[in-house]
Amino acid sequence: MKLHEYQAKQVFAEAGIPTPGSALAESVDEVVEVAADLGYPVAVKAQVHVGGRGKAGGIKLAENETEAREAAESILGMDLKGYTVEKVLVEEAVDFTNELYVGVTMDRGEGEPVVMVSERGGVDIEAVAEEDPEAIVREHVDPAFGLHPYQARKAVFDADIPDEVALDVAGVVSTLYDLFEERDGSDVEINPLMVTADGEVVAADAVMNIDEDALFRQPELAEMEEEAAEDDLEAKANEYGFDYVRLDGNVGIIGNGAGLVMTTLDLVDYYGGEPANFLDIGGGAKAERVANALDMVFSDENVDSVVFNIFGGITRGDEVAKGINSALEQFDEIPKPVVVRLAGTNAAEGREILNDELVTVEETLEGAVQRAVEFADDRAQEVDQ
């Protein structure tokens, strides 16, 4: 479960991490009112679950009432990477001299949590990790003992954090790890952790994701779930009981089993396409469930084609084929081309059942992915023209 920035900052502030003064607003007049109470300059920040809000126009600075009103009018109601902005965080602007990064996540390769610290905050940390991995210091933590104070200090020292704020940053790192552990976090981070002109550190942003399977232990955070709901597609995925992650590409992907879906994502990338989503419909998908998945992916405006990758174990190929036919027959015109690959239990029967006037059937996964990428490219070019 993802918390909005304003929710994560509430949790951080309660734990003792310094955050700027701020308040939530859902209308232009509320933005102006909050900004006046806080005092200018302020930042107006879209509250949606996407990265890169600043580059996409979702964060604006305002020096006065006119600029605050213009920022609110620009951001509220905008479509930000597929999400409609319905509320903004109005926050005191921070007079900073440096931007740092601190975070805690799970290193599944090592089987341990890992603390990360970098002097290169305020930018896309994933890009930093790819282009200059040594710029991010990593300190693994034995969960049986937790983060020792010396480990927090070591990470900060190795990251070349300035001496005048090093102990304060180490304190923030320790608090973040405590939150990660106590609140059943899957990822907590601050980017940027700003160093102010007065030599203080302030969390100018906040990310906190919670393990959904542990929400029964976190009733306070569970109450935030509806408030932090995803966009319509992800809300629909929750209603249908799907594992769904929205991505930035245009090739829709549906499969049964996380490994199968991940393999399909990798192949889409390998053949020059860009995945639009991760959608796992589970191992026992019946016709109705398959129809729901197609209905949902068709609703995604970013999708230009769909590849359906099903391996029959628990799931029978003929059941999947019936679901696909049932879903597509509801449309007078198929909104996006669909490519289907069936393998495993009753796969041959399923391929016979599929209506090849509505879908393209491929026997191999490689062939299905290549065809879906071609369809997506063709459709994208038609839209551009």
XYZ file of C-alpha atoms in Angstrom, residues 7-8 35 44 57 64 88 103 161 188 227 248-249 252 299 309 330 347 351 359:
20
model
C 0.457 10.981 4.761
C 4.061 9.774 4.833
C -0.395 29.680 1.530
C 2.242 23.521 -4.386
C 4.396 20.114 -13.991
C 2.819 35.480 -3.829
C -2.335 19.239 -3.436
C 16.149 5.403 2.126
C 27.870 13.896 3.925
C 10.711 4.280 2.921
C -7.727 7.916 1.238
C 4.949 3.849 -18.686
C 4.751 1.910 -21.964
C -0.569 -4.205 -22.218
C -9.667 0.953 -20.149
C 0.283 -15.063 -21.935
C -19.064 -7.415 -25.840
C -3.852 -25.279 -24.770
C -6.532 -22.243 -29.485
C -7.603 -12.037 -31.686
